[in-house]
């Protein structure tokens, strides 16, 4: 805790310390968490029940009625899916829970990525019938990359075919943490009425009343006592095998106390060694109170997570910075520290611009001037808002650990760091996924061309995964995104937000890549330029080869550069320039001008001139040498492929398999689930345009499908 050495009045110092301690104590009761899941697993319903039980809403919102708080955009209510990550806040048992309801569709995975970047914990929701589904696995891996601790909630326990043990087994097999089930269901499928809490060995049951007081607590039913005691022993054994302190108590007493077990579960959750598993039915309002208790008991507060790391910028102009320019420093969640906040979402509307922040250190007050460390621009905070989806409550200040929206920031983009002007620091921004689908967009009337340009710029500002560019050959504006639905939603948003703006959309096109199938060795390029004054000279010799592994396995990002030059024939600083030139050449391949991936370039020799060699000359030589070498290589055109999971009635499986084969799909398996079956296949993305309509027609509207990007694969010869 920082102290102000200029204070001399002991009473003032004591009061200040007490106030600071109170602020820190408040931070320990904050939980910043996200709700993660596959499409239709029940994320939004879980969020709605949390808000209802916490008293934030007075009526339970339903997805099918379009009355939910977080799915507040008209397109979300019409489509019945979450499209935009929505932040809400509530109070539960003395804790403030800041919650982000994230999308479950693969086309909106970038919304999940930006949310996870600023969260301290998450609740992963699974369908009790389907278990781990494709997008469940994808969002779980995203959370792994960010080191976000999770607890699991197996939802829809009242459905026919619901099986907690099967869902837990799928978590173990497909996600690979140690799942620790802390509850035993009371009743099966339609007779599911509650759970047995294995920590307290008490039964929690719910009635079907519409109010908040349907929970009943009592002893474990006699018919479940033996099973509950057996599962508690297995839970004790599993935890003792993972936690040293629990192991010591287990050896001494052959059992764990409730306090020791709870403390061990919290430690294992924070470390990621295990995941606590609960169950319930959010739609029927069963199991949500224990879930909230688990959130407050096991997920970390902002003080429990590692200090945020960033790079010092502008050290020569600022006083009291922690290190030299470019140095990496840590800042803990201290309200008295220098302000450090990350912009993770921007919402631009006709009435103003909302910038969503996660505060990591310091205190932000209305009227403060902050520095956008990414651009060096200063901004003034006009208002600070507590967010409740599409409604807001104004507040005078926010402290470390808070997630808020601010008004007045005019230029900061998603991923920008806002900090105290005297302590500039840049935090790592969220990673933005590369677009895979492209459409041409034009205004139907020429007078609306400028309006369309502004609308597209606003879209790209709100969603960095949308890329807008002008095709150099046709002059058309091109919009690229993560999927057909992603672009469909974006175009519809333009039409709704800009009355009278009519947009014409071309047929979707996939984003191809190019790669090397057979390389070349010893390719020599000499760059000489002499036009008066200082000239340019650089000579390079390069080898080009495909990267190890299957063609296209690098998913659009594979490039390795190495140098084997000896004897100083190419100085080290020029080697770096050659690498930069090679990276420039990757922007356009020889087959069709597509980005190039999956190759290894080795600089084997070269030559310099005592006067005319420079970084610029070697960068130009590297760029031209690789372009020429790729023309001599055997190149392959790659197309994006997706893993598609199609859920259809058993009688329609044959027709679906034939249709997937006709779309160049490779079927990987079919798993029966009662009267339905889940067919998994890898299919070129280009073949799935319009598949939703075709599937509905083939299955009388009963078939559904989900997709997950699986990488790139060679395109057929006809497409090359």
XYZ file of C-alpha atoms in Angstrom:
720
model
C 0.000 0.000 0.000
C 1.395 3.391 -0.952
C 1.673 6.076 1.693
C 1.831 9.849 1.309
C 5.040 11.002 3.072
C 3.940 14.657 2.951
C 1.214 14.051 5.518
C 2.174 14.930 9.081
C -1.123 14.684 10.854
C -1.343 11.187 12.401
C -5.121 11.314 12.568
C -5.359 12.106 8.880
C -2.923 9.290 8.051
C -4.891 6.793 10.127
C -8.146 7.845 8.512
C -6.582 7.584 5.032
C -5.187 4.112 5.764
C -8.547 2.956 7.062
C -10.258 4.245 3.932
C -7.713 2.513 1.708
C -8.155 -0.724 3.648
C -11.914 -0.443 3.210
C -11.492 -0.004 -0.555
C -9.219 -3.064 -0.708
C -11.718 -5.059 1.330
C -14.373 -4.057 -1.186
C -12.238 -5.342 -4.070
C -11.992 -8.772 -2.436
C -15.790 -9.088 -2.777
C -15.768 -8.348 -6.540
C -16.117 -11.189 -9.051
C -15.552 -10.452 -12.740
C -16.770 -13.482 -14.644
C -18.059 -14.566 -18.014
C -20.646 -17.148 -19.034
C -19.171 -19.444 -21.696
C -20.869 -22.227 -23.667
C -21.897 -23.770 -26.952
C -24.948 -22.407 -28.766
C -28.209 -23.238 -26.956
C -26.557 -24.630 -23.820
C -28.427 -22.018 -21.753
C -25.911 -19.211 -21.110
C -28.416 -16.391 -21.402
C -31.019 -18.231 -19.306
C -28.413 -18.774 -16.558
C -27.602 -15.040 -16.678
C -31.293 -14.114 -16.477
C -31.837 -16.345 -13.437
C -28.814 -14.833 -11.700
C -30.198 -11.322 -12.224
C -33.657 -12.430 -11.066
C -32.427 -14.116 -7.891
C -30.181 -11.139 -7.083
C -33.178 -8.801 -7.314
C -31.935 -6.874 -10.360
C -34.998 -7.909 -12.366
C -38.539 -8.519 -11.144
C -39.552 -11.012 -13.818
C -37.668 -13.936 -15.287
C -36.671 -13.101 -18.862
C -37.002 -15.822 -21.496
C -35.006 -16.202 -24.705
C -37.982 -17.576 -26.659
C -40.118 -14.584 -25.612
C -37.428 -11.997 -26.453
C -37.610 -10.597 -22.904
C -34.040 -11.157 -21.715
C -31.857 -8.368 -20.333
C -28.582 -9.312 -22.035
C -29.973 -10.224 -25.473
C -31.163 -6.658 -25.874
C -30.363 -6.048 -29.540
C -33.338 -6.552 -31.905
C -31.385 -9.072 -34.006
C -30.611 -11.156 -30.908
C -34.267 -11.314 -29.951
C -35.364 -12.168 -33.475
C -32.736 -14.882 -33.996
C -32.877 -16.258 -30.444
C -29.067 -16.259 -30.056
C -26.493 -14.079 -28.323
C -24.548 -11.982 -30.838
C -22.921 -9.231 -28.785
C -21.210 -9.718 -25.426
C -23.315 -7.900 -22.814
C -22.124 -6.765 -19.383
C -24.410 -6.750 -16.331
C -23.852 -6.359 -12.613
C -25.607 -7.544 -9.462
C -25.102 -8.022 -5.718
C -25.187 -11.451 -4.098
C -24.326 -12.331 -0.496
C -22.242 -9.194 -0.014
C -20.376 -9.631 -3.313
C -20.559 -7.517 -6.449
C -20.726 -9.779 -9.502
C -19.777 -8.172 -12.815
C -20.921 -10.650 -15.435
C -20.474 -10.796 -19.219
C -22.839 -13.012 -21.212
C -20.828 -14.096 -24.262
C -21.972 -15.472 -27.648
C -21.826 -19.210 -28.286
C -21.744 -19.145 -32.087
C -18.357 -19.607 -33.751
C -18.915 -16.540 -35.970
C -18.774 -14.332 -32.871
C -15.766 -15.959 -31.195
C -13.942 -12.621 -31.249
C -16.507 -11.209 -28.798
C -15.582 -14.072 -26.455
C -11.868 -13.380 -26.932
C -12.189 -9.700 -26.015
C -14.307 -10.545 -22.980
C -11.941 -13.229 -21.665
C -9.057 -10.769 -21.901
C -10.536 -8.709 -19.053
C -12.213 -11.379 -16.900
C -10.910 -13.024 -13.719
C -13.084 -16.152 -13.875
C -15.793 -17.897 -15.866
C -18.735 -20.270 -15.605
C -18.738 -22.841 -18.409
C -22.273 -24.072 -19.119
C -22.798 -27.542 -20.612
C -25.914 -29.291 -21.890
C -26.647 -32.307 -19.659
C -27.613 -34.361 -22.725
C -24.912 -33.334 -25.222
C -22.033 -32.767 -22.776
C -19.017 -31.049 -24.353
C -19.970 -29.717 -27.800
C -17.646 -28.229 -30.465
C -17.969 -24.589 -29.457
C -17.765 -25.565 -25.759
C -14.321 -26.915 -26.561
C -13.337 -23.795 -28.510
C -14.274 -21.323 -25.764
C -12.603 -23.586 -23.177
C -9.343 -23.394 -25.137
C -9.723 -19.624 -25.370
C -10.041 -19.461 -21.577
C -6.958 -21.713 -21.263
C -4.910 -19.230 -23.298
C -5.907 -16.409 -20.971
C -5.436 -18.485 -17.799
C -9.012 -17.810 -16.652
C -10.153 -20.069 -13.755
C -13.492 -21.785 -14.382
C -16.271 -23.696 -12.703
C -18.672 -25.870 -14.724
C -22.475 -25.866 -14.620
C -24.228 -28.832 -16.244
C -27.537 -27.313 -17.311
C -30.848 -28.783 -18.504
C -30.858 -31.657 -16.008
C -34.629 -31.899 -16.503
C -34.321 -32.926 -20.181
C -34.898 -36.474 -21.412
C -31.508 -38.190 -21.615
C -29.806 -35.844 -19.123
C -26.859 -37.554 -17.432
C -24.494 -35.734 -15.067
C -21.929 -38.544 -15.034
C -21.785 -38.657 -18.842
C -21.339 -34.877 -18.993
C -18.533 -35.053 -16.402
C -16.868 -37.849 -18.396
C -16.979 -35.738 -21.569
C -15.332 -32.841 -19.687
C -12.555 -35.181 -18.583
C -12.052 -36.722 -22.041
C -12.356 -33.663 -24.290
C -11.190 -30.770 -22.098
C -8.654 -32.655 -19.933
C -8.980 -30.945 -16.546
C -9.871 -32.987 -13.467
C -13.657 -32.517 -13.062
C -14.776 -32.547 -9.428
C -18.549 -32.981 -9.125
C -19.678 -31.467 -5.816
C -23.363 -32.309 -6.239
C -25.584 -35.351 -6.729
C -28.878 -34.868 -8.631
C -32.140 -35.501 -6.813
C -34.414 -37.126 -9.389
C -33.769 -37.816 -13.068
C -34.861 -36.045 -16.252
C -38.425 -34.706 -15.836
C -38.412 -35.654 -12.136
C -35.278 -33.602 -11.388
C -36.124 -31.519 -8.319
C -32.807 -30.588 -6.736
C -29.293 -31.577 -5.710
C -27.412 -33.007 -2.774
C -24.519 -30.724 -1.742
C -21.638 -33.143 -1.133
C -19.719 -30.626 0.995
C -22.458 -30.019 3.565
C -24.291 -33.323 2.908
C -27.601 -31.470 2.715
C -30.337 -31.742 0.073
C -31.421 -28.605 -1.797
C -34.752 -28.852 -3.609
C -36.904 -26.343 -5.495
C -40.583 -26.071 -6.264
C -42.006 -24.652 -9.497
C -43.192 -21.351 -8.026
C -42.525 -18.106 -9.909
C -40.902 -16.333 -6.936
C -37.415 -16.303 -5.448
C -38.234 -18.361 -2.368
C -38.631 -21.801 -3.955
C -35.460 -23.252 -2.371
C -35.870 -25.832 0.381
C -32.986 -27.278 2.421
C -33.199 -30.564 4.301
C -31.488 -33.863 5.067
C -30.318 -36.165 2.297
C -33.166 -38.460 1.186
C -32.700 -41.947 2.595
C -32.625 -43.556 -0.852
C -29.693 -41.314 -1.859
C -27.702 -41.428 1.391
C -25.424 -44.342 0.465
C -24.726 -42.899 -2.998
C -24.042 -39.435 -1.559
C -21.613 -40.832 1.032
C -19.844 -42.853 -1.674
C -19.465 -39.785 -3.900
C -18.224 -37.683 -0.990
C -15.480 -40.249 -0.295
C -14.488 -40.216 -3.972
C -14.426 -36.409 -3.912
C -12.199 -36.396 -0.809
C -9.816 -38.865 -2.448
C -9.623 -36.909 -5.701
C -8.949 -33.608 -3.926
C -6.368 -35.185 -1.602
C -4.507 -36.477 -4.647
C -4.204 -32.940 -6.019
C -3.765 -30.710 -2.954
C -0.871 -31.157 -0.458
C -2.671 -29.699 2.583
C -5.748 -31.803 1.888
C -3.557 -34.882 1.451
C -2.022 -34.355 4.881
C -5.437 -34.171 6.557
C -6.722 -37.137 4.550
C -3.832 -39.341 5.687
C -4.491 -38.372 9.298
C -8.297 -38.691 9.354
C -9.122 -40.661 6.119
C -11.582 -37.858 5.327
C -11.613 -34.093 4.752
C -13.458 -31.517 6.801
C -15.860 -29.225 4.971
C -13.568 -26.211 5.518
C -10.480 -28.019 4.221
C -12.359 -29.357 1.207
C -13.757 -25.924 0.327
C -10.339 -24.265 0.677
C -8.721 -26.949 -1.466
C -11.390 -26.607 -4.163
C -10.750 -22.868 -4.255
C -6.988 -23.362 -4.639
C -7.420 -25.984 -7.360
C -9.838 -23.724 -9.245
C -7.407 -20.809 -9.125
C -4.499 -22.950 -10.321
C -6.546 -24.574 -13.092
C -5.639 -28.095 -11.931
C -9.306 -28.995 -11.500
C -12.763 -27.685 -12.285
C -15.656 -27.766 -9.823
C -18.806 -29.183 -11.457
C -22.350 -28.255 -10.398
C -25.670 -29.096 -12.032
C -29.199 -27.782 -12.343
C -31.916 -26.520 -14.667
C -31.723 -22.758 -15.153
C -34.997 -22.643 -17.080
C -36.840 -24.180 -14.117
C -34.857 -22.030 -11.670
C -33.135 -25.021 -10.033
C -29.509 -24.993 -8.999
C -28.746 -21.302 -9.566
C -28.307 -20.332 -5.877
C -25.584 -22.992 -5.323
C -23.939 -21.804 -8.541
C -23.790 -18.242 -7.180
C -22.404 -19.561 -3.901
C -19.704 -21.430 -5.847
C -18.863 -18.268 -7.820
C -18.233 -16.316 -4.625
C -16.453 -19.211 -2.898
C -14.173 -20.555 -5.636
C -13.603 -17.950 -8.357
C -10.941 -15.277 -7.722
C -11.339 -11.616 -6.884
C -9.212 -8.993 -8.711
C -6.731 -9.236 -5.810
C -6.325 -13.005 -6.294
C -5.207 -12.902 -9.935
C -1.606 -12.118 -10.991
C -0.644 -8.476 -11.346
C -1.182 -7.076 -14.827
C 1.946 -6.780 -16.987
C 2.664 -4.068 -19.537
C 5.408 -2.215 -21.389
C 6.572 1.242 -20.346
C 6.201 3.918 -23.029
C 7.229 7.572 -23.069
C 9.687 7.037 -20.215
C 11.799 10.007 -21.300
C 8.819 12.376 -21.018
C 7.205 11.076 -17.817
C 8.224 11.386 -14.195
C 8.247 8.501 -11.745
C 7.775 5.691 -14.264
C 8.784 2.213 -13.142
C 11.400 1.467 -15.788
C 13.132 2.399 -19.004
C 11.353 2.687 -22.332
C 10.057 -0.744 -23.376
C 10.667 -2.354 -19.969
C 8.054 -4.850 -18.742
C 6.550 -3.958 -15.369
C 3.776 -5.305 -13.158
C 0.994 -3.355 -11.514
C -1.116 -4.938 -8.793
C -4.807 -4.176 -8.210
C -4.130 -1.146 -5.987
C -6.711 1.686 -5.980
C -3.938 4.065 -4.877
C -1.646 3.078 -7.744
C -1.354 4.777 -11.137
C -4.420 4.357 -13.333
C -4.199 1.468 -15.813
C -7.282 0.371 -17.780
C -7.873 -1.665 -20.944
C -10.519 -0.846 -23.547
C -12.211 -4.129 -24.485
C -15.342 -2.942 -26.272
C -16.529 0.161 -28.128
C -20.170 0.896 -28.921
C -20.773 3.725 -31.394
C -24.341 4.970 -31.672
C -26.036 8.008 -33.140
C -26.370 9.460 -29.627
C -22.743 8.986 -28.572
C -19.806 6.692 -28.040
C -19.542 4.234 -25.148
C -16.093 2.887 -24.295
C -16.001 -0.188 -22.040
C -13.047 -0.456 -19.639
C -11.560 -2.933 -17.213
C -9.628 -1.076 -14.498
C -6.560 -2.990 -13.340
C -4.976 -0.379 -11.053
C -5.754 3.078 -9.758
C -8.975 5.060 -9.453
C -10.887 6.752 -12.278
C -13.028 9.806 -11.511
C -15.462 11.801 -13.568
C -13.638 14.704 -15.211
C -10.201 13.020 -15.146
C -7.819 13.420 -18.059
C -6.269 10.118 -19.126
C -3.632 9.132 -21.655
C -4.256 6.680 -24.476
C -0.816 5.095 -24.218
C -1.297 3.305 -27.543
C -1.544 6.527 -29.561
C -0.205 9.178 -27.148
C -3.501 11.088 -27.278
C -5.127 12.482 -24.105
C -8.830 12.000 -23.416
C -11.219 13.476 -20.868
C -13.688 11.291 -18.976
C -17.046 13.073 -19.100
C -19.127 10.363 -17.375
C -18.627 6.941 -15.782
C -21.447 4.404 -16.112
C -22.306 1.147 -14.363
C -23.563 -1.080 -17.163
C -26.702 -3.218 -17.162
C -26.759 -4.426 -20.788
C -28.451 -1.531 -22.659
C -29.211 0.546 -19.546
C -26.724 2.482 -17.443
C -26.383 4.091 -14.029
C -24.016 7.018 -13.587
C -21.335 6.925 -10.884
C -18.656 9.396 -9.822
C -15.706 6.997 -9.715
C -14.460 3.473 -10.397
C -11.566 1.622 -8.783
C -9.194 -1.207 -9.637
C -11.161 -4.353 -10.453
C -14.218 -2.539 -11.832
C -15.722 -3.020 -15.288
C -17.458 0.177 -16.415
C -18.316 2.210 -19.500
C -17.179 5.803 -19.988
C -18.442 8.691 -22.106
C -16.116 11.338 -23.525
C -13.360 9.150 -24.952
C -13.385 10.068 -28.650
C -10.676 8.040 -30.341
C -9.553 5.062 -28.213
C -10.032 1.782 -30.076
C -10.562 -1.734 -28.747
C -7.295 -2.913 -27.180
C -6.109 0.583 -26.220
C -4.624 1.223 -22.769
C -5.899 4.260 -20.845
C -3.558 5.288 -18.044
C -2.401 8.135 -15.847
C -0.511 10.702 -17.984
C 2.436 10.560 -15.570
C 2.739 6.757 -15.645
C 2.258 5.547 -19.227
C 1.975 1.801 -19.740
C 0.754 -0.302 -22.676
C -1.064 -3.561 -21.905
C -1.232 -6.468 -24.329
C -4.393 -6.034 -26.430
C -6.841 -8.860 -27.194
C -5.898 -10.993 -30.193
C -8.131 -10.399 -33.218
C -9.027 -13.385 -35.388
C -8.289 -13.294 -39.106
C -11.350 -12.974 -41.380
C -12.282 -16.025 -43.449
C -15.341 -14.849 -45.430
C -15.675 -11.797 -47.676
C -18.575 -10.015 -49.377
C -18.720 -6.945 -51.589
C -21.039 -4.201 -50.277
C -22.331 -1.231 -52.245
C -24.914 1.461 -51.740
C -27.886 0.962 -54.047
C -27.991 4.720 -54.690
C -24.792 6.593 -55.546
C -25.793 9.479 -53.259
C -25.512 7.075 -50.288
C -21.896 6.070 -50.997
C -20.459 8.360 -48.322
C -23.069 7.251 -45.781
C -22.134 3.623 -46.419
C -18.439 4.423 -45.947
C -19.187 5.995 -42.545
C -21.409 3.067 -41.554
C -18.687 0.537 -42.449
C -16.079 2.536 -40.537
C -18.344 2.526 -37.484
C -18.810 -1.239 -37.797
C -15.058 -1.856 -37.951
C -14.532 0.410 -34.946
C -17.022 -1.571 -32.863
C -15.867 -5.010 -34.047
C -12.145 -5.335 -34.912
C -12.770 -8.780 -36.459
C -14.639 -7.010 -39.281
C -12.211 -5.694 -41.899
C -13.202 -3.098 -44.501
C -11.054 -2.469 -47.571
C -11.356 -1.356 -51.183
C -10.591 -3.924 -53.876
C -7.784 -2.393 -55.979
C -9.022 -4.076 -59.191
C -12.771 -3.482 -59.014
C -12.921 -0.450 -56.715
C -15.634 -2.191 -54.663
C -15.809 -1.913 -50.900
C -15.181 -5.338 -49.409
C -16.295 -6.458 -45.940
C -14.547 -9.459 -44.374
C -15.563 -11.357 -41.228
C -15.500 -14.669 -39.380
C -18.439 -16.328 -41.073
C -21.567 -15.986 -43.179
C -23.750 -15.203 -40.163
C -21.218 -12.668 -38.885
C -21.437 -10.707 -42.152
C -25.203 -11.115 -42.385
C -25.618 -9.596 -38.915
C -23.200 -6.751 -39.759
C -25.038 -5.795 -42.955
C -28.413 -5.982 -41.215
C -27.039 -3.714 -38.482
C -26.141 -1.125 -41.125
C -29.661 -1.246 -42.538
C -31.287 -0.873 -39.109
C -28.979 1.810 -37.708
C -29.013 4.006 -40.838
C -32.583 4.552 -41.943
C -33.015 4.724 -45.687
C -29.563 3.318 -46.482
C -30.066 0.476 -48.947
C -27.137 -1.920 -49.264
C -26.428 -4.392 -52.054
C -24.395 -7.427 -50.965
C -22.438 -9.740 -53.261
C -22.150 -13.519 -52.909
C -19.857 -14.535 -50.017
C -16.279 -15.491 -50.940
C -13.850 -17.366 -48.711
C -10.423 -15.970 -47.841
C -7.876 -18.236 -49.527
C -4.240 -18.699 -48.569
C -1.238 -19.939 -50.540
C 1.548 -22.216 -49.368
C 4.671 -23.969 -50.650
C 4.362 -27.648 -51.518
C 7.859 -28.028 -53.021
C 10.533 -25.409 -52.401
C 13.764 -24.230 -54.061
C 17.346 -23.962 -52.834
C 20.122 -21.512 -53.584
C 17.926 -18.808 -55.113
C 20.168 -15.782 -55.732
C 18.967 -12.207 -55.993
C 21.144 -9.125 -56.435
C 19.584 -5.723 -55.831
C 21.510 -2.851 -57.423
C 20.223 0.679 -57.838
C 22.315 3.651 -58.934
C 20.541 6.867 -59.874
C 22.896 9.533 -58.621
C 24.146 10.042 -55.120
C 24.269 7.107 -52.706
C 23.292 3.855 -54.399
C 21.731 0.630 -53.135
C 23.405 -2.763 -53.144
C 22.394 -6.061 -51.563
C 22.846 -9.674 -52.555
C 21.031 -12.549 -50.855
C 20.878 -16.298 -51.342
C 17.817 -18.025 -49.879
C 16.280 -21.482 -49.559
C 12.485 -21.814 -49.449
C 10.819 -24.936 -48.052
C 7.415 -25.924 -46.666
C 7.035 -25.972 -42.895
C 6.931 -29.359 -41.219
C 3.496 -30.899 -40.775
C 0.440 -31.197 -42.999
C -0.171 -28.549 -45.640
C -2.276 -25.729 -44.245
C -2.016 -26.880 -40.618
C -0.675 -23.483 -39.571
C -4.131 -21.859 -39.850
C -2.911 -18.789 -41.681
C 0.052 -17.843 -39.498
C 2.998 -20.133 -40.355
C 6.330 -18.498 -41.284
C 9.813 -19.289 -40.005
C 12.953 -17.348 -40.949
C 16.489 -18.516 -40.211
C 20.026 -17.528 -41.176
C 23.036 -19.810 -41.667
C 25.335 -17.079 -42.989
C 28.870 -17.277 -41.576
C 31.905 -15.086 -41.710
C 29.970 -11.846 -41.475
C 29.095 -11.905 -45.177
C 25.722 -10.408 -44.198
C 25.893 -8.350 -40.977
C 23.312 -9.133 -38.289
C 21.376 -5.888 -38.742
C 20.977 -6.650 -42.447
C 19.748 -10.178 -41.657
C 16.852 -8.598 -39.758
C 16.141 -6.379 -42.771
C 16.048 -9.449 -45.048
C 13.516 -11.081 -42.703
C 11.365 -7.938 -42.756
C 11.450 -7.953 -46.557
C 10.430 -11.613 -46.665
C 7.476 -10.865 -44.398
C 6.471 -8.068 -46.774
C 6.441 -10.588 -49.632
C 4.012 -12.869 -47.740
C 1.163 -10.408 -48.306
C 0.617 -11.589 -51.896
C 1.294 -15.021 -53.346
C 1.974 -15.846 -57.009
C -1.198 -17.895 -57.599
C -3.832 -15.257 -56.988
C -2.423 -12.554 -54.747
C -3.577 -14.304 -51.555
C -1.573 -14.185 -48.281
C 1.130 -16.855 -48.050
C 1.538 -19.202 -45.082
C 3.331 -22.402 -44.119
C 6.857 -21.815 -45.381
C 10.399 -21.691 -44.059
C 12.973 -19.251 -45.507
C 16.680 -19.696 -44.806
C 19.250 -17.034 -45.671
C 22.356 -19.032 -46.670
C 24.691 -16.427 -48.188
C 24.952 -12.875 -49.405
C 27.208 -9.968 -50.192
C 27.480 -6.314 -49.191
C 29.033 -3.111 -50.519
C 31.101 -0.904 -48.275
C 29.112 2.236 -49.183
C 25.881 1.299 -50.903
C 24.545 -1.435 -48.589
C 21.781 -0.434 -46.147
C 18.749 -1.760 -44.283
C 16.514 -0.494 -47.090
C 18.582 -2.248 -49.757
C 18.510 -5.594 -47.942
C 14.819 -5.295 -47.126
C 14.083 -4.692 -50.806
C 16.353 -7.595 -51.759
C 14.622 -9.933 -49.302
C 11.157 -8.972 -50.550
C 12.021 -9.370 -54.247
C 14.049 -12.554 -53.691
C 11.159 -14.328 -51.948
C 8.645 -13.174 -54.550
C 10.840 -14.534 -57.349
C 11.591 -17.742 -55.411
C 7.875 -18.443 -54.844
C 7.286 -18.233 -58.602
C 9.862 -20.993 -58.961
C 8.310 -23.088 -56.150
C 5.412 -25.449 -56.500
C 2.623 -23.512 -54.775
C -0.745 -24.740 -53.500
C -3.943 -22.767 -52.998
C -5.519 -23.314 -49.567
C -9.154 -22.870 -48.566
C -10.598 -22.615 -45.040
C -12.245 -25.779 -43.718
C -14.567 -26.096 -40.740
C -15.606 -28.887 -38.418
C -19.386 -29.089 -38.682
C -21.614 -30.953 -36.235
C -25.076 -31.691 -37.618
C -27.822 -32.837 -35.224
C -30.688 -34.544 -37.072
C -33.382 -37.188 -36.503
C -32.113 -40.745 -36.934
C -34.180 -41.287 -40.073
C -32.494 -38.319 -41.803
C -28.887 -39.388 -41.133
C -28.434 -41.121 -44.503
C -29.560 -38.096 -46.492
C -27.367 -35.754 -44.445
C -24.309 -37.977 -44.945
C -24.865 -37.989 -48.701
C -25.307 -34.211 -48.763
C -22.084 -33.663 -46.788
C -20.193 -35.936 -49.170
C -21.540 -33.920 -52.108
C -20.154 -30.804 -50.409
C -16.654 -32.363 -50.330
C -17.031 -33.172 -46.639
C -15.039 -35.858 -44.802
C -17.356 -37.511 -42.278
C -15.568 -38.245 -38.995
C -18.311 -39.986 -37.082
C -21.941 -40.253 -36.059
C -23.013 -40.486 -32.409
C -26.625 -41.447 -31.563
C -28.502 -39.475 -28.870
C -31.854 -41.189 -28.443
C -34.049 -40.275 -31.410
C -31.381 -38.000 -32.890
C -27.796 -38.370 -34.062
C -24.853 -35.962 -34.140
C -22.848 -36.239 -37.368
C -19.372 -34.671 -37.346
C -17.534 -33.838 -40.583
C -14.814 -31.549 -41.912
C -16.182 -29.485 -44.820
C -14.761 -26.618 -46.927
C -16.293 -23.384 -45.700
C -17.245 -22.339 -49.227
C -19.526 -25.393 -49.499
C -21.546 -24.398 -46.428
C -22.959 -21.144 -47.799
C -26.729 -21.573 -47.702
C -26.461 -24.900 -45.841
C -28.906 -23.839 -43.118
C -31.758 -23.586 -45.636
C -30.806 -26.860 -47.327
C -30.640 -28.711 -44.002
C -34.030 -27.424 -42.874
C -35.536 -28.543 -46.164
C -33.950 -32.008 -45.937
C -35.056 -32.603 -42.311
C -38.476 -30.855 -42.275
C -36.999 -28.104 -40.121
C -35.737 -30.437 -37.377
C -32.006 -30.388 -38.226
C -29.481 -27.992 -36.705
C -25.752 -27.550 -37.193
C -22.790 -25.727 -35.673
C -19.327 -25.061 -37.070
C -15.799 -24.491 -35.790
C -12.852 -23.324 -37.903
C -10.483 -26.268 -38.348
C -7.715 -24.606 -40.390
C -6.834 -24.640 -44.086
C -6.620 -27.449 -46.638
C -5.611 -27.651 -50.322
C -8.333 -26.405 -52.668
C -9.398 -28.564 -55.623
C -7.426 -28.139 -58.845
C -10.347 -26.375 -60.549
C -10.129 -23.558 -58.006
C -6.407 -22.961 -58.510
